[in-house]
mmCIF file of C-alpha atoms in Angstrom:
data_model
loop_
_atom_site.group_PDB
_atom_site.id
_atom_site.type_symbol
_atom_site.label_atom_id
_atom_site.label_comp_id
_atom_site.label_asym_id
_atom_site.label_seq_id
_atom_site.Cartn_x
_atom_site.Cartn_y
_atom_site.Cartn_z
ATOM 1 C CA MET A 570 44.483 -3.446 -43.339
ATOM 2 C CA ASP A 571 45.793 0.232 -42.369
ATOM 3 C CA PHE A 572 42.994 1.475 -41.211
ATOM 4 C CA ILE A 573 42.398 -1.529 -38.539
ATOM 5 C CA ASN A 574 46.303 -1.034 -37.771
ATOM 6 C CA ILE A 575 44.851 2.798 -36.786
ATOM 7 C CA ILE A 576 42.069 1.613 -34.896
ATOM 8 C CA PHE A 577 43.942 -0.879 -32.277
ATOM 9 C CA ASN A 578 47.205 1.584 -32.464
ATOM 10 C CA ASP A 579 48.097 2.458 -28.745
ATOM 11 C CA ARG A 580 47.258 5.633 -29.333
ATOM 12 C CA TRP A 581 44.099 5.355 -30.847
ATOM 13 C CA LEU A 582 42.816 2.019 -29.270
ATOM 14 C CA PRO A 583 40.933 4.644 -26.237
ATOM 15 C CA ILE A 584 38.862 6.634 -28.914
ATOM 16 C CA SER A 585 38.144 3.600 -30.754
ATOM 17 C CA ILE A 586 36.677 1.423 -27.803
ATOM 18 C CA VAL A 587 34.826 4.424 -27.012
ATOM 19 C CA VAL A 588 33.264 5.279 -29.900
ATOM 20 C CA LEU A 589 32.764 1.617 -30.758
ATOM 21 C CA SER A 590 31.407 0.832 -27.431
ATOM 22 C CA PRO A 591 27.352 2.509 -28.077
ATOM 23 C CA ILE A 592 27.729 -0.016 -31.265
ATOM 24 C CA ALA A 593 28.798 -3.133 -29.263
ATOM 25 C CA ALA A 594 25.904 -2.352 -26.584
ATOM 26 C CA ILE A 595 23.394 -2.118 -29.321
ATOM 27 C CA PHE A 596 24.212 -5.653 -30.577
ATOM 28 C CA ILE A 597 24.927 -6.884 -27.258
ATOM 29 C CA ASP A 598 21.218 -5.729 -26.215
ATOM 30 C CA LEU A 599 19.697 -7.317 -29.282
ATOM 31 C CA ILE A 600 20.792 -10.667 -28.739
ATOM 32 C CA PHE A 601 19.904 -10.599 -25.254
ATOM 33 C CA SER A 602 16.578 -9.353 -26.296
ATOM 34 C CA ILE A 603 16.417 -11.722 -29.267
ATOM 35 C CA LEU A 604 17.193 -15.120 -27.049
ATOM 36 C CA LEU A 605 15.261 -13.646 -23.860
ATOM 37 C CA LYS A 606 12.159 -13.035 -25.798
ATOM 38 C CA SER A 607 12.185 -16.347 -27.505
ATOM 39 C CA PHE A 608 12.353 -17.994 -24.398
ATOM 40 C CA ALA A 609 9.720 -15.634 -22.994
ATOM 41 C CA GLY A 610 7.009 -16.509 -25.935
ATOM 42 C CA LYS A 611 7.037 -20.190 -24.544
ATOM 43 C CA THR A 612 5.840 -19.498 -21.329
ATOM 44 C CA LYS A 613 1.930 -18.419 -19.940
ATOM 45 C CA THR A 614 2.803 -15.973 -17.810
ATOM 46 C CA THR A 615 4.178 -12.308 -18.558
ATOM 47 C CA LEU A 616 6.462 -12.196 -15.567
ATOM 48 C CA ASP A 617 9.219 -12.793 -18.238
ATOM 49 C CA ASP A 618 8.482 -10.202 -20.556
ATOM 50 C CA ARG A 619 8.210 -8.072 -18.044
ATOM 51 C CA LEU A 620 11.750 -8.714 -16.206
ATOM 52 C CA ILE A 621 12.964 -8.334 -19.668
ATOM 53 C CA GLU A 622 11.605 -5.032 -20.227
ATOM 54 C CA ILE A 623 13.223 -3.935 -17.112
ATOM 55 C CA LEU A 624 16.711 -5.522 -17.802
ATOM 56 C CA HIS A 625 16.901 -3.857 -21.149
ATOM 57 C CA GLN A 626 18.089 -0.336 -20.043
ATOM 58 C CA PRO A 627 20.518 -1.960 -17.518
ATOM 59 C CA ILE A 628 22.197 -3.977 -19.725
ATOM 60 C CA PHE A 629 22.312 -1.856 -22.496
ATOM 61 C CA TYR A 630 24.268 1.119 -20.486
ATOM 62 C CA SER A 631 26.436 -0.892 -18.365
ATOM 63 C CA SER A 632 28.246 -2.417 -21.886
ATOM 64 C CA ILE A 633 28.552 1.097 -22.876
ATOM 65 C CA PHE A 634 29.811 2.303 -19.681
ATOM 66 C CA ILE A 635 32.252 -1.052 -19.012
ATOM 67 C CA GLY A 636 33.641 -0.063 -22.673
ATOM 68 C CA TRP A 637 34.346 3.208 -21.689
ATOM 69 C CA MET A 638 36.147 2.246 -18.212
ATOM 70 C CA ILE A 639 38.185 -0.160 -20.189
ATOM 71 C CA ALA A 640 39.101 3.125 -22.759
ATOM 72 C CA ILE A 641 40.171 5.246 -19.755
ATOM 73 C CA ASN A 642 42.188 2.574 -18.252
ATOM 74 C CA LYS A 643 43.992 2.221 -21.460
ATOM 75 C CA THR A 644 45.283 6.098 -20.777
ATOM 76 C CA PRO A 645 47.967 7.711 -19.318
ATOM 77 C CA PHE A 646 45.601 10.105 -17.854
ATOM 78 C CA GLU A 647 46.625 11.131 -13.970
ATOM 79 C CA TYR A 648 43.298 11.449 -13.157
ATOM 80 C CA SER A 649 41.340 8.296 -14.440
ATOM 81 C CA HIS A 650 40.566 5.991 -11.860
ATOM 82 C CA TYR A 651 38.122 8.964 -10.584
ATOM 83 C CA ILE A 652 36.550 8.777 -13.803
ATOM 84 C CA VAL A 653 36.174 4.792 -13.783
ATOM 85 C CA SER A 654 34.527 5.155 -10.104
ATOM 86 C CA ILE A 655 32.132 7.572 -11.821
ATOM 87 C CA LEU A 656 30.640 5.282 -14.427
ATOM 88 C CA LEU A 657 30.928 2.499 -11.547
ATOM 89 C CA THR A 658 28.835 4.552 -9.351
ATOM 90 C CA PHE A 659 26.369 5.374 -12.636
ATOM 91 C CA ILE A 660 26.471 1.207 -13.447
ATOM 92 C CA VAL A 661 25.331 0.330 -9.517
ATOM 93 C CA VAL A 662 22.732 2.814 -9.286
ATOM 94 C CA ILE A 663 21.283 1.872 -12.706
ATOM 95 C CA TRP A 664 21.279 -2.134 -11.855
ATOM 96 C CA GLY A 665 20.198 -1.172 -8.335
ATOM 97 C CA ARG A 666 16.730 0.765 -9.568
ATOM 98 C CA ALA A 667 16.653 -2.919 -12.040
ATOM 99 C CA ILE A 668 16.915 -4.844 -9.225
ATOM 100 C CA PHE A 669 14.341 -3.243 -6.917
ATOM 101 C CA LYS A 670 11.585 -3.360 -9.824
ATOM 102 C CA ALA A 671 12.463 -6.898 -10.912
ATOM 103 C CA PHE A 672 11.973 -7.908 -7.082
ATOM 104 C CA ILE A 673 8.879 -5.938 -6.812
ATOM 105 C CA GLN A 674 7.337 -7.926 -9.868
ATOM 106 C CA LEU A 675 8.695 -11.296 -8.647
ATOM 107 C CA ILE A 676 6.783 -10.317 -4.793
ATOM 108 C CA ASN A 677 3.343 -9.271 -6.876
ATOM 109 C CA TRP A 678 3.602 -12.371 -9.106
ATOM 110 C CA TYR A 679 4.367 -14.760 -6.484
ATOM 111 C CA SER A 680 1.593 -13.159 -4.143
ATOM 112 C CA LYS A 681 -0.809 -13.771 -6.251
ATOM 113 C CA ARG A 682 -0.668 -17.644 -6.929
ATOM 114 C CA ALA A 683 0.640 -17.960 -3.229
ATOM 115 C CA ASN A 684 -1.841 -19.444 -1.145
ATOM 116 C CA LYS A 685 -2.951 -18.127 2.315
ATOM 117 C CA ASN A 686 -0.156 -19.667 4.462
ATOM 118 C CA ASN A 687 2.614 -18.313 2.311
ATOM 119 C CA VAL A 688 4.720 -15.761 3.702
ATOM 120 C CA PHE A 689 4.206 -13.521 0.212
ATOM 121 C CA GLN A 690 0.755 -12.428 0.183
ATOM 122 C CA GLN A 691 -0.927 -8.993 -0.517
ATOM 123 C CA ARG A 692 -0.793 -7.934 3.176
ATOM 124 C CA THR A 693 2.571 -8.773 3.358
ATOM 125 C CA LEU A 694 3.688 -6.505 0.059
ATOM 126 C CA PRO A 695 4.384 -3.493 2.235
ATOM 127 C CA LEU A 696 7.095 -5.136 4.674
ATOM 128 C CA PHE A 697 8.949 -6.420 1.964
ATOM 129 C CA ASP A 698 8.526 -3.447 -0.169
ATOM 130 C CA ASN A 699 10.009 -1.352 2.629
ATOM 131 C CA LEU A 700 12.900 -4.218 3.859
ATOM 132 C CA GLY A 701 13.629 -4.646 0.112
ATOM 133 C CA LYS A 702 14.830 -1.255 -0.778
ATOM 134 C CA LEU A 703 16.546 -0.939 2.158
ATOM 135 C CA ALA A 704 18.896 -3.575 1.693
ATOM 136 C CA ILE A 705 19.189 -3.097 -1.782
ATOM 137 C CA PHE A 706 20.121 0.768 -0.954
ATOM 138 C CA LEU A 707 22.412 -0.328 1.562
ATOM 139 C CA LEU A 708 23.800 -3.083 -1.152
ATOM 140 C CA CYS A 709 24.346 -0.265 -3.444
ATOM 141 C CA VAL A 710 26.106 2.100 -1.004
ATOM 142 C CA PHE A 711 28.124 -0.794 -0.187
ATOM 143 C CA LEU A 712 29.506 -1.113 -3.993
ATOM 144 C CA ILE A 713 29.973 2.114 -4.203
ATOM 145 C CA PHE A 714 32.103 2.276 -1.644
ATOM 146 C CA LYS A 715 34.256 -0.613 -3.358
ATOM 147 C CA GLY A 716 34.346 0.904 -6.165
ATOM 148 C CA TRP A 717 35.721 4.363 -4.894
ATOM 149 C CA GLY A 718 38.170 2.211 -3.231
ATOM 150 C CA TRP A 719 37.110 2.917 0.538
ATOM 151 C CA ASP A 720 37.919 0.692 3.586
ATOM 152 C CA VAL A 721 34.282 -0.418 4.580
ATOM 153 C CA THR A 722 35.605 -2.113 7.838
ATOM 154 C CA GLY A 723 36.441 1.428 9.417
ATOM 155 C CA TRP A 724 33.178 2.415 8.115
ATOM 156 C CA LEU A 725 31.327 -0.523 9.680
ATOM 157 C CA ALA A 726 32.795 -0.060 12.907
ATOM 158 C CA SER A 727 32.325 3.616 13.213
ATOM 159 C CA ALA A 728 28.699 2.986 12.253
ATOM 160 C CA GLY A 729 28.118 0.726 15.066
ATOM 161 C CA ILE A 730 29.234 3.236 17.692
ATOM 162 C CA ILE A 731 27.503 5.736 15.838
ATOM 163 C CA GLY A 732 24.524 3.540 15.815
ATOM 164 C CA ILE A 733 24.343 3.059 19.305
ATOM 165 C CA VAL A 734 24.432 7.096 20.351
ATOM 166 C CA ILE A 735 21.605 7.662 17.424
ATOM 167 C CA GLY A 736 19.403 4.730 19.132
ATOM 168 C CA LEU A 737 19.783 6.052 22.487
ATOM 169 C CA ALA A 738 18.853 9.243 20.968
ATOM 170 C CA ALA A 739 16.327 8.488 18.713
ATOM 171 C CA LYS A 740 14.315 5.956 20.488
ATOM 172 C CA ASP A 741 11.080 7.448 19.098
ATOM 173 C CA THR A 742 12.167 7.350 15.777
ATOM 174 C CA LEU A 743 13.713 3.650 16.727
ATOM 175 C CA ALA A 744 9.790 2.506 18.001
ATOM 176 C CA ASN A 745 7.892 3.579 14.810
ATOM 177 C CA PHE A 746 10.421 1.912 12.905
ATOM 178 C CA PHE A 747 9.937 -1.201 14.713
ATOM 179 C CA SER A 748 6.123 -0.669 15.349
ATOM 180 C CA GLY A 749 5.874 -0.502 11.433
ATOM 181 C CA ILE A 750 7.875 -3.777 10.533
ATOM 182 C CA PHE A 751 5.338 -5.489 12.822
ATOM 183 C CA ILE A 752 2.189 -4.051 11.600
ATOM 184 C CA MET A 753 3.202 -4.807 8.069
ATOM 185 C CA ALA A 754 4.156 -8.612 9.332
ATOM 186 C CA ASP A 755 0.983 -8.824 11.205
ATOM 187 C CA ALA A 756 -1.281 -6.738 8.734
ATOM 188 C CA PRO A 757 -4.048 -5.848 11.275
ATOM 189 C CA TYR A 758 -4.675 -3.302 7.787
ATOM 190 C CA LYS A 759 -3.679 -2.913 4.536
ATOM 191 C CA GLU A 760 -3.629 -0.165 1.752
ATOM 192 C CA ASN A 761 -6.693 1.125 0.971
ATOM 193 C CA ASP A 762 -8.548 -0.448 4.289
ATOM 194 C CA TYR A 763 -11.203 1.244 5.905
ATOM 195 C CA ILE A 764 -10.456 1.349 9.850
ATOM 196 C CA ASN A 765 -11.411 3.276 12.934
ATOM 197 C CA LEU A 766 -8.418 4.092 15.566
ATOM 198 C CA ASP A 767 -9.858 4.319 19.155
ATOM 199 C CA SER A 768 -8.220 7.685 19.326
ATOM 200 C CA GLY A 769 -10.994 9.220 17.024
ATOM 201 C CA GLU A 770 -9.258 8.591 13.488
ATOM 202 C CA ARG A 771 -11.312 7.153 10.613
ATOM 203 C CA GLY A 772 -10.199 6.791 7.084
ATOM 204 C CA TYR A 773 -9.128 4.633 4.126
ATOM 205 C CA VAL A 774 -5.232 3.704 4.643
ATOM 206 C CA THR A 775 -2.913 5.300 1.679
ATOM 207 C CA ASN A 776 0.471 4.628 3.186
ATOM 208 C CA ILE A 777 2.108 1.842 5.134
ATOM 209 C CA GLY A 778 5.776 3.066 5.947
ATOM 210 C CA LEU A 779 8.414 2.173 7.985
ATOM 211 C CA ARG A 780 8.278 5.397 10.240
ATOM 212 C CA SER A 781 4.366 6.438 9.913
ATOM 213 C CA THR A 782 0.969 5.145 8.557
ATOM 214 C CA ARG A 783 -1.628 7.599 6.743
ATOM 215 C CA LEU A 784 -4.986 7.967 6.618
ATOM 216 C CA LEU A 785 -7.070 9.747 4.268
ATOM 217 C CA THR A 786 -10.371 11.147 6.050
ATOM 218 C CA ARG A 787 -13.974 11.529 4.661
ATOM 219 C CA ASP A 788 -13.266 15.304 4.814
ATOM 220 C CA ASP A 789 -10.075 14.607 2.361
ATOM 221 C CA ILE A 790 -7.787 15.082 4.733
ATOM 222 C CA GLU A 791 -4.669 13.240 5.317
ATOM 223 C CA ILE A 792 -3.484 12.103 8.743
ATOM 224 C CA THR A 793 0.219 10.618 9.500
ATOM 225 C CA ILE A 794 0.029 8.756 12.804
ATOM 226 C CA PRO A 795 3.318 7.276 14.304
ATOM 227 C CA ASN A 796 3.409 3.607 13.900
ATOM 228 C CA SER A 797 4.535 3.547 17.402
ATOM 229 C CA VAL A 798 1.121 5.140 18.279
ATOM 230 C CA ILE A 799 -1.101 3.245 16.081
ATOM 231 C CA ALA A 800 0.736 -0.077 16.972
ATOM 232 C CA ASN A 801 -0.641 0.243 20.677
ATOM 233 C CA SER A 802 -4.626 1.396 19.509
ATOM 234 C CA LYS A 803 -7.433 -0.691 19.575
ATOM 235 C CA ILE A 804 -8.058 -0.929 15.526
ATOM 236 C CA ILE A 805 -11.790 -1.684 13.673
ATOM 237 C CA ASN A 806 -10.818 -2.559 10.342
ATOM 238 C CA GLU A 807 -13.914 -1.891 8.619
ATOM 239 C CA SER A 808 -12.881 -3.497 5.514
ATOM 240 C CA GLY A 809 -11.441 -6.685 6.762
ATOM 241 C CA GLY A 810 -13.089 -9.848 6.798
ATOM 242 C CA PRO A 811 -14.161 -12.111 3.795
ATOM 243 C CA HIS A 812 -15.995 -8.906 1.906
ATOM 244 C CA GLU A 813 -15.994 -5.096 2.181
ATOM 245 C CA GLU A 814 -19.355 -5.244 2.397
ATOM 246 C CA GLU A 815 -20.638 -3.945 6.297
ATOM 247 C CA ARG A 816 -24.302 -4.059 8.020
ATOM 248 C CA VAL A 817 -26.223 -1.080 9.282
ATOM 249 C CA ARG A 818 -28.449 -1.577 12.124
ATOM 250 C CA ILE A 819 -31.108 1.173 12.380
ATOM 251 C CA ASN A 820 -32.951 1.040 15.634
ATOM 252 C CA VAL A 821 -36.751 2.556 15.859
ATOM 253 C CA GLY A 822 -39.783 2.352 18.466
ATOM 254 C CA VAL A 823 -43.191 2.573 18.021
ATOM 255 C CA ALA A 824 -46.169 3.148 20.241
ATOM 256 C CA TYR A 825 -47.771 0.268 21.779
ATOM 257 C CA GLY A 826 -50.696 -0.640 20.475
ATOM 258 C CA SER A 827 -49.267 -0.029 16.854
ATOM 259 C CA ASP A 828 -49.755 -2.891 14.052
ATOM 260 C CA ILE A 829 -46.120 -4.774 13.940
ATOM 261 C CA ASP A 830 -46.937 -6.517 10.859
ATOM 262 C CA LYS A 831 -47.454 -3.005 9.350
ATOM 263 C CA VAL A 832 -44.179 -1.874 10.788
ATOM 264 C CA ARG A 833 -42.580 -4.661 9.530
ATOM 265 C CA ASN A 834 -43.316 -4.266 6.233
ATOM 266 C CA ILE A 835 -42.874 -0.451 5.835
ATOM 267 C CA LEU A 836 -39.184 -1.072 7.075
ATOM 268 C CA MET A 837 -38.616 -3.723 4.715
ATOM 269 C CA ASP A 838 -40.045 -1.591 1.982
ATOM 270 C CA ILE A 839 -37.883 0.992 2.532
ATOM 271 C CA ALA A 840 -34.610 -0.862 3.024
ATOM 272 C CA ASN A 841 -35.440 -2.392 -0.563
ATOM 273 C CA SER A 842 -36.197 0.655 -2.144
ATOM 274 C CA ASN A 843 -33.052 2.429 -1.401
ATOM 275 C CA ASN A 844 -30.595 1.791 -3.979
ATOM 276 C CA SER A 845 -27.468 2.130 -1.660
ATOM 277 C CA VAL A 846 -28.595 -0.785 0.142
ATOM 278 C CA SER A 847 -26.693 -3.872 -1.235
ATOM 279 C CA LYS A 848 -28.874 -6.688 -2.537
ATOM 280 C CA SER A 849 -26.267 -9.141 -2.247
ATOM 281 C CA SER A 850 -27.873 -10.212 1.468
ATOM 282 C CA SER A 851 -31.807 -9.526 2.042
ATOM 283 C CA PRO A 852 -32.967 -7.066 4.670
ATOM 284 C CA ARG A 853 -34.244 -7.894 8.246
ATOM 285 C CA VAL A 854 -35.958 -6.404 10.892
ATOM 286 C CA ARG A 855 -35.824 -7.694 14.218
ATOM 287 C CA PHE A 856 -38.538 -7.068 16.880
ATOM 288 C CA ARG A 857 -36.036 -6.534 19.940
ATOM 289 C CA THR A 858 -37.134 -5.603 23.423
ATOM 290 C CA PHE A 859 -40.434 -4.184 25.185
ATOM 291 C CA GLY A 860 -39.328 -0.699 26.107
ATOM 292 C CA GLU A 861 -40.554 1.611 29.129
ATOM 293 C CA SER A 862 -42.550 3.423 26.269
ATOM 294 C CA SER A 863 -42.404 1.823 22.930
ATOM 295 C CA VAL A 864 -41.872 -1.278 21.344
ATOM 296 C CA ASN A 865 -38.136 -1.484 19.547
ATOM 297 C CA PHE A 866 -37.599 -2.968 16.398
ATOM 298 C CA GLN A 867 -34.014 -3.063 14.269
ATOM 299 C CA LEU A 868 -33.800 -3.091 10.388
ATOM 300 C CA LEU A 869 -30.577 -4.272 9.069
ATOM 301 C CA PHE A 870 -29.397 -4.531 6.207
ATOM 302 C CA TRP A 871 -25.606 -4.288 4.023
ATOM 303 C CA ILE A 872 -23.778 -1.610 2.698
ATOM 304 C CA ALA A 873 -21.187 -1.840 -0.105
ATOM 305 C CA LYS A 874 -18.465 0.544 1.568
ATOM 306 C CA PRO A 875 -17.894 1.273 4.907
ATOM 307 C CA GLU A 876 -17.978 5.131 4.112
ATOM 308 C CA MET A 877 -21.429 5.026 3.246
ATOM 309 C CA ARG A 878 -22.415 4.254 6.590
ATOM 310 C CA GLY A 879 -23.488 8.025 7.764
ATOM 311 C CA ARG A 880 -25.376 8.486 4.051
ATOM 312 C CA VAL A 881 -27.396 5.610 3.947
ATOM 313 C CA SER A 882 -28.198 6.185 7.846
ATOM 314 C CA ASP A 883 -29.533 9.319 7.185
ATOM 315 C CA GLN A 884 -31.482 8.408 3.820
ATOM 316 C CA ILE A 885 -33.009 5.456 5.879
ATOM 317 C CA ASN A 886 -34.016 7.162 9.003
ATOM 318 C CA THR A 887 -35.595 10.296 7.075
ATOM 319 C CA GLU A 888 -37.502 7.749 4.425
ATOM 320 C CA ILE A 889 -38.975 5.853 8.291
ATOM 321 C CA TYR A 890 -39.908 9.422 10.020
ATOM 322 C CA LYS A 891 -42.000 10.181 7.065
ATOM 323 C CA LYS A 892 -43.239 6.880 6.012
ATOM 324 C CA PHE A 893 -44.645 6.782 10.006
ATOM 325 C CA ASN A 894 -46.022 9.997 9.784
ATOM 326 C CA GLN A 895 -48.193 9.087 6.687
ATOM 327 C CA GLU A 896 -49.383 5.467 8.108
ATOM 328 C CA ASN A 897 -49.852 7.214 11.598
ATOM 329 C CA ILE A 898 -47.507 5.093 13.268
ATOM 330 C CA GLU A 899 -46.395 6.846 16.547
ATOM 331 C CA ILE A 900 -43.029 7.253 17.145
ATOM 332 C CA PRO A 901 -42.765 7.610 21.029
ATOM 333 C CA PHE A 902 -40.842 10.071 23.378
ATOM 334 C CA PRO A 903 -40.443 9.509 27.108
ATOM 335 C CA GLN A 904 -42.952 11.142 29.451
ATOM 336 C CA ARG A 905 -42.964 11.971 33.232
ATOM 337 C CA THR A 906 -45.549 12.816 35.238
ATOM 338 C CA VAL A 907 -44.292 15.215 38.468
ATOM 339 C CA HIS A 908 -46.443 15.256 41.606
ATOM 340 C CA ILE A 909 -46.020 18.133 43.594
ATOM 341 C CA LYS A 910 -46.362 17.282 47.094
ATOM 342 C CA ASN A 911 -48.201 20.742 49.142
ATOM 343 C CA ASN A 912 -46.754 20.492 53.228
ATOM 344 C CA ASN A 913 -49.862 22.838 53.992
ATOM 345 C CA GLU A 914 -52.497 20.416 53.341
#
């Protein structure tokens, strides 16, 4: 009884709460884990397991910090409210991070099971990712201000006036910001897509931000393009469509009088024997036109990745040239006969 009286004595109570708070946090976290894990074990999805893992840390530390805040409030320390505000700030930051991670997990999970007409899809994830970050950040800032006892109304009024000034001074930045939102909402491309712009840039999309989009070129050089620029550009998404495979067209002309059946067979053999040519669709040879000095064929085949176009085209063209030389199939080139008129005659 004497020990209990000492613990709950007004003088020792704050210290007792500080010491016992971690122990209480361990028990609270243990109860939380047992109850929720037993519930999660009855479901088929792993989403609830990931959410429990995310919420484990904020519950544990919040229990400790809340106990310390109670203990500090029971002390006559003059600046105790500052310490309470600091602890409250830590709680807001910890829960802000946890809520953001849980939000992204929910979006990813729902996008994979949603149908094509649903707003949450893989291609719209960057939009919700950036907007979620912004919303959670603003909420955390608001709660921190309230925790420190600052008047948010005055800050909001000042922010409105400052926002107008900043909007006029940073119109290009705002243009990039809104263009980024429209790009993520419309989703003409997504991360890891291979795109071409009418300005000449070509590469994989590595990041879609609110201000800019980043491309990684075939030379492993990262290009950062402002969203206002890319939003007004013609975009060719080579990774778009039902799959990433892409068809390549090789134009070749042979001399008149050549055995066209032999030409067809050679072109087909070259395409079928190349390991870089996709086997999902058979190559094709088309007799396209009668040219001025050649009979024009077109070899069509598929490749697995857009960035393979240059390498595979080089291999196919090299094989065609060598094979035509071996089979004595002439690849003609334009010729002109020039007659010079003699005015003295």
